[in-house]
XYZ file of C-alpha atoms in Angstrom:
525
model
C -11.802 -31.567 -5.887
C -10.113 -28.266 -6.616
C -7.286 -28.220 -9.130
C -5.342 -24.968 -9.126
C -3.632 -23.371 -12.095
C -1.150 -20.878 -10.678
C -0.549 -17.766 -12.776
C 3.045 -16.788 -12.060
C 4.477 -13.414 -13.069
C 8.238 -13.300 -12.569
C 11.340 -11.561 -13.878
C 14.388 -12.835 -11.972
C 15.995 -15.641 -9.981
C 15.405 -18.601 -12.333
C 16.538 -21.158 -9.750
C 13.894 -19.969 -7.290
C 11.248 -20.133 -10.032
C 12.208 -23.697 -10.861
C 11.977 -24.650 -7.201
C 8.641 -22.855 -6.827
C 7.141 -24.517 -9.936
C 8.204 -27.999 -8.840
C 6.767 -27.463 -5.366
C 3.415 -26.070 -6.551
C 2.852 -28.934 -9.021
C 3.870 -31.733 -6.676
C 0.242 -32.399 -5.641
C -1.253 -32.352 -9.128
C -1.767 -28.623 -9.562
C -0.580 -26.598 -12.548
C 1.429 -23.478 -13.242
C 1.539 -21.025 -16.156
C 4.649 -18.851 -16.210
C 5.088 -15.408 -17.677
C 8.782 -14.508 -17.578
C 9.310 -10.806 -18.213
C 10.596 -10.047 -21.721
C 13.100 -7.638 -20.174
C 14.838 -10.506 -18.384
C 17.824 -12.385 -19.740
C 16.866 -14.976 -22.401
C 19.296 -17.500 -20.933
C 17.393 -17.387 -17.639
C 14.165 -18.375 -19.372
C 15.997 -21.127 -21.213
C 17.315 -22.454 -17.897
C 13.765 -22.560 -16.556
C 12.401 -24.324 -19.643
C 15.191 -26.895 -19.586
C 14.807 -27.663 -15.889
C 11.000 -28.008 -16.128
C 10.861 -29.704 -19.548
C 9.763 -33.025 -18.039
C 7.004 -31.525 -15.929
C 3.687 -31.796 -17.832
C 1.934 -29.467 -15.373
C 3.966 -26.445 -16.461
C 3.163 -24.152 -19.370
C 4.253 -20.708 -20.523
C 2.605 -17.564 -21.832
C 2.795 -17.719 -25.615
C 3.773 -14.060 -25.839
C 6.072 -12.404 -23.357
C 5.616 -8.738 -22.433
C 8.066 -6.134 -21.150
C 6.399 -5.268 -17.880
C 6.517 -2.007 -15.936
C 5.040 -1.146 -12.575
C 1.708 0.656 -12.909
C 1.408 -0.117 -16.612
C -1.118 -2.055 -18.666
C 1.720 -4.435 -19.509
C 1.219 -6.218 -16.176
C -2.420 -6.923 -16.996
C -1.595 -8.039 -20.531
C 1.104 -10.380 -19.237
C -1.424 -11.845 -16.794
C -3.995 -12.343 -19.564
C -1.380 -14.064 -21.729
C -0.505 -16.465 -18.913
C -4.199 -17.087 -18.201
C -4.949 -17.944 -21.841
C -2.061 -20.402 -21.872
C -3.330 -22.027 -18.663
C -6.927 -22.287 -19.906
C -5.757 -24.029 -23.086
C -3.203 -26.309 -21.442
C -5.076 -27.367 -18.302
C -8.743 -28.162 -18.993
C -9.084 -29.805 -15.574
C -8.053 -26.668 -13.660
C -10.949 -25.430 -11.515
C -9.274 -22.362 -9.996
C -6.719 -19.848 -11.189
C -4.477 -18.319 -8.529
C -2.354 -15.219 -9.180
C 1.205 -15.329 -7.773
C 4.572 -13.625 -8.036
C 8.043 -15.028 -7.669
C 8.172 -13.566 -4.139
C 5.137 -15.534 -2.932
C 5.225 -18.775 -0.953
C 2.587 -21.172 0.313
C 1.826 -20.949 4.034
C -0.683 -23.819 4.030
C -0.429 -27.326 2.655
C -1.799 -28.186 -0.787
C -4.292 -30.462 0.928
C -5.546 -27.597 3.086
C -5.739 -25.252 0.068
C -7.809 -27.745 -1.940
C -10.213 -28.318 0.970
C -10.507 -24.572 1.523
C -11.460 -23.893 -2.114
C -13.847 -26.858 -2.221
C -15.704 -25.543 0.833
C -17.172 -22.510 -0.977
C -18.051 -22.019 -4.642
C -16.869 -18.396 -4.769
C -14.201 -16.103 -6.197
C -11.643 -14.456 -3.928
C -10.685 -10.973 -5.065
C -10.494 -7.624 -3.310
C -13.025 -5.356 -5.031
C -14.122 -2.112 -3.430
C -15.821 0.890 -4.988
C -13.091 3.000 -6.563
C -14.614 6.366 -5.661
C -16.344 5.615 -2.360
C -13.691 3.490 -0.632
C -10.479 4.774 0.935
C -8.368 1.986 -0.594
C -6.069 4.557 -2.249
C -4.178 6.266 0.574
C -1.890 8.639 -1.325
C -1.317 9.978 -4.827
C -3.733 10.636 -7.649
C -7.134 8.940 -7.538
C -9.804 9.692 -10.128
C -7.031 11.016 -12.391
C -5.986 7.378 -12.841
C -9.158 6.832 -14.843
C -10.434 10.030 -16.424
C -7.122 10.910 -18.089
C -4.980 8.853 -20.459
C -1.625 7.567 -19.245
C 0.982 6.318 -21.696
C 4.153 7.059 -19.686
C 5.477 5.363 -16.581
C 5.404 7.622 -13.524
C 8.426 5.902 -11.978
C 10.592 6.093 -15.085
C 9.431 9.445 -16.502
C 8.056 11.300 -13.495
C 8.380 14.810 -14.933
C 6.850 13.853 -18.275
C 4.122 11.825 -16.574
C 2.878 14.754 -14.505
C 3.450 17.231 -17.322
C 1.161 15.138 -19.521
C -1.400 14.963 -16.758
C -1.269 18.735 -16.212
C -1.687 19.366 -19.943
C -4.784 17.162 -20.118
C -6.226 18.945 -17.090
C -5.526 22.334 -18.619
C -7.153 21.347 -21.916
C -10.037 19.646 -20.091
C -9.408 16.350 -21.819
C -11.366 14.278 -19.304
C -12.902 11.125 -20.710
C -15.951 9.178 -19.640
C -15.743 5.860 -17.869
C -17.670 3.094 -19.687
C -21.198 3.695 -18.467
C -22.089 0.109 -17.653
C -19.036 -0.394 -15.437
C -18.737 0.451 -11.764
C -14.989 0.706 -11.291
C -13.612 -1.389 -8.436
C -10.181 -1.439 -6.830
C -8.182 -3.939 -4.787
C -5.126 -6.133 -4.581
C -3.910 -7.835 -7.756
C -3.447 -11.149 -5.911
C -6.675 -13.044 -6.537
C -8.046 -16.585 -6.872
C -10.848 -17.025 -9.439
C -12.941 -19.984 -10.554
C -12.623 -21.332 -14.087
C -16.002 -20.086 -15.252
C -15.126 -16.603 -13.998
C -11.836 -16.664 -15.909
C -13.586 -17.858 -19.073
C -16.187 -15.095 -18.722
C -13.412 -12.510 -18.404
C -11.631 -13.802 -21.516
C -14.878 -13.735 -23.469
C -15.544 -10.186 -22.246
C -12.094 -9.028 -23.406
C -12.822 -10.336 -26.914
C -16.190 -8.616 -27.159
C -15.675 -5.306 -25.390
C -12.882 -3.577 -27.262
C -14.034 -0.231 -25.846
C -13.384 -1.399 -22.301
C -10.001 -2.788 -23.283
C -9.017 0.554 -24.861
C -10.121 2.330 -21.702
C -8.069 0.198 -19.305
C -4.992 0.177 -21.553
C -4.481 3.876 -20.820
C -5.434 3.923 -17.134
C -2.789 4.132 -14.428
C -2.104 1.011 -12.294
C -4.796 -1.075 -14.047
C -3.713 -4.282 -12.254
C -5.581 -2.850 -9.236
C -8.791 -2.164 -11.188
C -9.142 -4.354 -14.305
C -9.903 -7.814 -12.901
C -11.550 -6.301 -9.829
C -14.042 -4.385 -11.990
C -14.751 -7.180 -14.463
C -15.396 -9.784 -11.771
C -17.974 -7.523 -10.103
C -19.501 -6.783 -13.513
C -19.785 -10.429 -14.583
C -20.339 -12.394 -11.354
C -23.204 -12.128 -8.812
C -22.126 -10.453 -5.581
C -23.003 -13.445 -3.390
C -20.377 -15.462 -5.272
C -17.544 -13.023 -4.473
C -15.474 -12.763 -1.326
C -13.843 -9.320 -1.302
C -10.560 -10.516 0.144
C -7.270 -11.915 -1.030
C -5.977 -15.342 -0.050
C -2.421 -13.988 -0.120
C -1.122 -12.379 3.071
C 0.097 -8.842 2.379
C 1.392 -6.495 5.042
C 2.767 -2.993 4.605
C 4.908 -0.715 6.724
C 3.748 2.792 7.609
C 5.969 3.972 4.743
C 3.832 1.983 2.272
C 6.505 -0.647 1.628
C 5.642 -4.376 1.685
C 6.783 -6.264 4.775
C 9.390 -8.936 3.983
C 9.279 -12.269 5.820
C 12.367 -14.104 7.072
C 13.315 -17.450 8.623
C 11.924 -16.630 12.063
C 8.427 -15.898 10.711
C 7.551 -19.546 10.005
C 5.181 -20.161 12.941
C 3.506 -16.779 12.581
C 2.872 -17.306 8.860
C 1.270 -20.724 9.331
C -1.231 -19.315 11.831
C -2.596 -16.674 9.441
C -5.901 -17.116 7.601
C -4.314 -17.137 4.155
C -3.018 -19.714 1.679
C 0.071 -17.801 0.496
C 2.227 -14.925 1.738
C 4.091 -12.135 -0.011
C 6.887 -11.294 0.102
C 9.462 -13.845 1.190
C 13.069 -12.691 1.425
C 15.339 -14.213 -1.263
C 17.799 -14.941 1.559
C 15.247 -16.824 3.691
C 16.411 -20.243 2.452
C 15.470 -22.044 5.666
C 11.960 -20.576 5.592
C 11.450 -21.586 1.958
C 12.662 -25.114 2.660
C 10.327 -25.519 5.643
C 7.360 -24.113 3.727
C 8.097 -26.437 0.798
C 8.007 -29.514 3.063
C 4.854 -28.234 4.722
C 3.117 -27.728 1.367
C 3.592 -31.379 0.430
C 2.620 -32.766 3.837
C -0.636 -34.615 4.527
C -3.098 -34.229 7.374
C -1.422 -31.137 8.796
C -3.410 -29.186 11.362
C -3.293 -25.383 11.329
C -4.290 -23.297 14.338
C -5.558 -20.050 12.840
C -4.976 -17.079 15.149
C -4.622 -14.445 12.416
C -2.745 -12.054 14.675
C -0.063 -11.171 12.118
C -1.272 -7.712 11.071
C -2.145 -6.573 14.594
C 1.121 -7.930 15.955
C 3.114 -6.085 13.310
C 1.278 -2.827 14.009
C 1.730 -3.290 17.733
C 5.461 -3.926 17.504
C 6.168 -1.144 15.032
C 4.081 1.306 17.056
C 6.003 0.396 20.192
C 9.194 0.795 18.222
C 8.175 4.349 17.390
C 8.060 5.220 21.089
C 11.033 3.127 22.145
C 9.131 0.151 23.557
C 9.492 -2.585 20.962
C 11.218 -5.176 23.151
C 13.275 -2.919 25.431
C 13.339 0.780 26.078
C 15.582 2.985 24.006
C 18.360 4.572 26.041
C 16.498 7.856 26.274
C 13.279 6.184 27.468
C 14.709 4.371 30.506
C 12.642 6.712 32.712
C 9.034 7.769 32.313
C 9.418 11.003 34.273
C 11.485 14.167 34.089
C 12.548 13.531 37.679
C 11.003 14.394 41.054
C 13.842 16.756 41.898
C 13.458 18.883 38.764
C 11.493 22.063 38.113
C 9.976 22.808 34.711
C 8.723 26.355 34.216
C 6.537 26.952 31.148
C 5.842 30.347 29.592
C 2.565 30.425 27.642
C 2.009 33.211 25.148
C 0.288 33.531 21.787
C 2.639 36.339 20.818
C 5.838 34.384 20.477
C 8.035 37.487 20.301
C 6.782 38.583 23.727
C 7.622 35.220 25.330
C 11.031 35.233 23.642
C 11.817 38.669 25.117
C 10.889 37.367 28.559
C 12.956 34.185 28.180
C 15.934 36.236 27.005
C 15.607 38.455 30.069
C 15.472 35.366 32.296
C 18.728 34.123 30.781
C 20.346 37.525 31.326
C 19.209 37.930 34.957
C 19.421 34.341 36.245
C 21.362 31.151 35.701
C 18.192 29.273 34.680
C 18.326 27.813 31.130
C 15.463 29.253 29.079
C 14.543 27.721 25.712
C 12.152 29.268 23.225
C 9.374 27.469 21.331
C 11.133 24.108 20.915
C 7.842 22.264 20.183
C 6.578 24.909 17.757
C 9.609 26.186 15.818
C 11.971 23.784 14.109
C 14.604 26.554 13.996
C 14.760 26.874 17.794
C 18.371 26.939 18.951
C 19.033 23.538 20.542
C 22.248 21.683 21.350
C 23.136 18.627 19.291
C 21.023 15.865 20.822
C 21.063 13.466 17.873
C 18.007 12.573 15.809
C 15.574 13.116 18.668
C 15.664 16.877 18.188
C 15.859 17.005 14.409
C 12.150 17.430 13.597
C 9.166 18.883 15.429
C 7.195 15.643 15.292
C 10.116 13.767 16.890
C 10.427 16.363 19.642
C 6.726 16.051 20.452
C 6.785 12.243 20.287
C 9.771 12.009 22.651
C 8.913 15.122 24.650
C 9.972 13.878 28.088
C 13.115 12.262 26.772
C 14.039 15.492 25.008
C 13.586 17.566 28.156
C 15.574 15.111 30.260
C 18.438 15.394 27.811
C 18.213 19.200 27.941
C 18.268 19.171 31.749
C 21.388 17.000 31.599
C 23.002 19.085 28.866
C 22.621 22.292 30.916
C 23.613 20.467 34.126
C 20.610 21.995 35.834
C 17.506 20.780 37.635
C 15.606 23.938 36.688
C 14.574 25.000 33.166
C 12.212 27.402 31.406
C 10.558 26.596 28.075
C 8.061 28.498 25.913
C 4.940 26.762 24.561
C 2.077 28.001 22.403
C -1.226 28.025 24.373
C -2.830 25.762 21.762
C -0.613 22.827 22.842
C -2.907 21.692 25.633
C -1.796 18.059 25.361
C 1.808 19.063 26.071
C 0.725 21.038 29.127
C -1.372 18.171 30.459
C 1.521 15.770 29.969
C 4.106 17.947 31.690
C 1.765 18.991 34.510
C 1.047 15.324 35.264
C 4.759 14.552 35.608
C 6.417 13.909 38.969
C 8.570 16.984 38.543
C 7.457 20.382 39.805
C 5.738 22.218 36.959
C 4.786 25.902 37.008
C 2.972 27.930 34.346
C 3.282 31.619 33.556
C 0.651 32.808 31.094
C 1.249 36.124 29.339
C -2.086 37.673 28.330
C -1.551 40.220 25.584
C -3.798 42.758 23.920
C -4.579 41.982 20.289
C -5.124 44.887 17.935
C -6.891 44.534 14.613
C -3.584 45.082 12.817
C -1.915 42.312 14.812
C -4.742 39.845 14.162
C -4.630 40.648 10.436
C -0.888 39.995 10.391
C -1.412 36.767 12.322
C -4.007 35.606 9.791
C -1.514 36.153 6.981
C 1.333 34.431 8.843
C -0.680 31.251 9.402
C -2.122 31.220 5.871
C -5.711 32.226 6.697
C -5.393 35.326 4.542
C -3.053 36.799 1.960
C -2.054 40.152 0.566
C -4.833 39.878 -2.025
C -7.598 38.943 0.436
C -10.411 41.525 0.268
C -10.652 43.812 3.298
C -14.248 42.793 3.998
C -13.223 39.127 4.156
C -10.494 39.924 6.682
C -12.966 41.993 8.703
C -15.291 38.981 8.952
C -12.364 36.680 9.838
C -10.782 38.671 12.673
C -13.523 38.084 15.319
C -13.203 34.342 14.785
C -9.424 34.453 15.257
C -9.839 36.553 18.409
C -12.366 34.082 19.842
C -9.995 31.177 19.109
C -7.210 32.887 21.054
C -9.498 33.520 24.035
C -10.821 29.957 23.796
C -7.282 28.543 24.163
C -6.789 30.634 27.298
C -10.134 29.451 28.684
C -9.152 25.823 28.105
C -5.989 26.328 30.139
C -7.991 27.869 32.974
C -10.599 25.100 32.829
C -7.842 22.488 33.184
C -7.148 23.974 36.651
C -3.424 23.387 36.546
C -1.569 23.927 39.797
C 1.042 26.693 40.051
C -0.579 28.729 37.258
C 0.048 32.483 37.345
C -1.063 35.109 34.829
C 0.538 38.360 33.709
C -1.541 40.895 31.809
C -0.149 43.620 29.598
C -1.810 46.250 31.768
C -0.326 45.012 35.080
C 2.117 47.164 37.021
C 5.786 46.247 37.190
C 5.458 45.549 40.901
C 2.589 43.101 40.386
C 4.448 41.417 37.529
C 7.558 41.097 39.700
C 5.560 39.384 42.435
C 4.181 36.812 39.971
C 7.559 36.263 38.269
C 9.159 35.749 41.672
C 6.624 32.990 42.436
C 7.090 31.464 38.988
C 10.898 31.386 38.951
C 11.476 31.167 42.725
C 13.872 34.113 42.561
C 14.250 37.228 44.690
C 11.918 40.187 44.310
C 14.748 42.396 42.994
C 15.650 39.867 40.277
C 11.997 39.465 39.360
C 11.565 43.241 39.133
C 14.496 43.532 36.727
C 12.853 40.891 34.518
C 9.461 42.612 34.775
C 10.998 45.871 33.577
C 12.295 44.301 30.363
C 12.261 47.000 27.690
C 9.306 46.885 25.293
C 8.219 43.496 26.693
C 4.677 43.587 25.245
C 5.386 45.725 22.175
C 4.477 44.418 18.749
């Protein structure tokens, strides 16, 4: 039968640690505690005093001052492991925990689960081939030496990195190791742990290498397990439930998560809120219970993604106030000016404002600086405007107290056009087709970052036909979509023809349309 030695890294809340240690050892398991050397000595003394009569508790013989991303976390873990190996010869498995973790299955279930398969549980994916690292530096973690903490000394950390890059101070990774990466929350068999400890005593070169890598708690054990243990004896997963927000922050569990946590295919969960006293109490009673049945649905991650995604669009449990309707309104008219030359469309929209009472708004989905009324956070950033596009337009209709409005959109925004043209409101499109000189295309390339002042002339010459084709392709896509109420004005059209099309587009008189068509320098660059 499995006997678990829990490896607990902690740095605060001594009362919670005492409670956690008593709970985890109630069914004959063990715990080895590393209490951060930065913490208050009296807190450690309180823990030792409270657990002095518990023979299943031991402590790391040497305490380390730990810092996020540093080797100190790995060294503290090794110290706690060595203490557990010496103190608990009957321990069959070693399970890594933090003070924020809590059991979400009974001890009985955990023992049966570990007995069912003679394997190690540790996330271990190829460091270079996998996409486990989402942001930040990647190979630089390994090939350069890191002695400063990025969180505490950010400027110095990156200055040191830049200096090493400048001086080409890359180092080689130990040739017999294939670096792996994964979560630090693992569960390993005793023989695996003993093999790791033996490896650390023999391979001083590897130890020197990892001591100066960045965030080694995500690579050290993961790499050594793959190096020492056959692949068919490794399950590349963690037995601790971890969930993260789309900001990269760990999800915190509260009292109302009890039923959801028990249904997940994990033995522990991280992290539990310090204020979730009811949840901790219920989980503690569950851990000690016998013959409990667990219905594993494992929907936690998908449910969290679903709810947070719906929250992003105002549909978490109820609609946000600005999403109470899904349409702009049957009675409203949205008139869209499409033009690649934004200054041309802006001249036309300005003329519309001067000659009619129709509100006309420039590139609100393309330029963050577009002049908009104060509509709260919904209009603060371009991505928010696009995400809540219909809500934004409804608010603008209401702000201007009008059922008719003109907006300018770049022809590349086909998804916006398809969305608005599928609305119940009346939507009309006016496409301005301009002539594009070589000088204009060159300026456009520089404005969008495709070329610079130092770009050779021959490179620009090769680039311009591609840019021209892209512009024509956008226009072709709009035509292929076969939108209703789509009219086109060309730079070469007569004022009379333009007036006729503008009259159809705006539903204004021919005289008003002619005044707009005769806007001074409308198509000039």
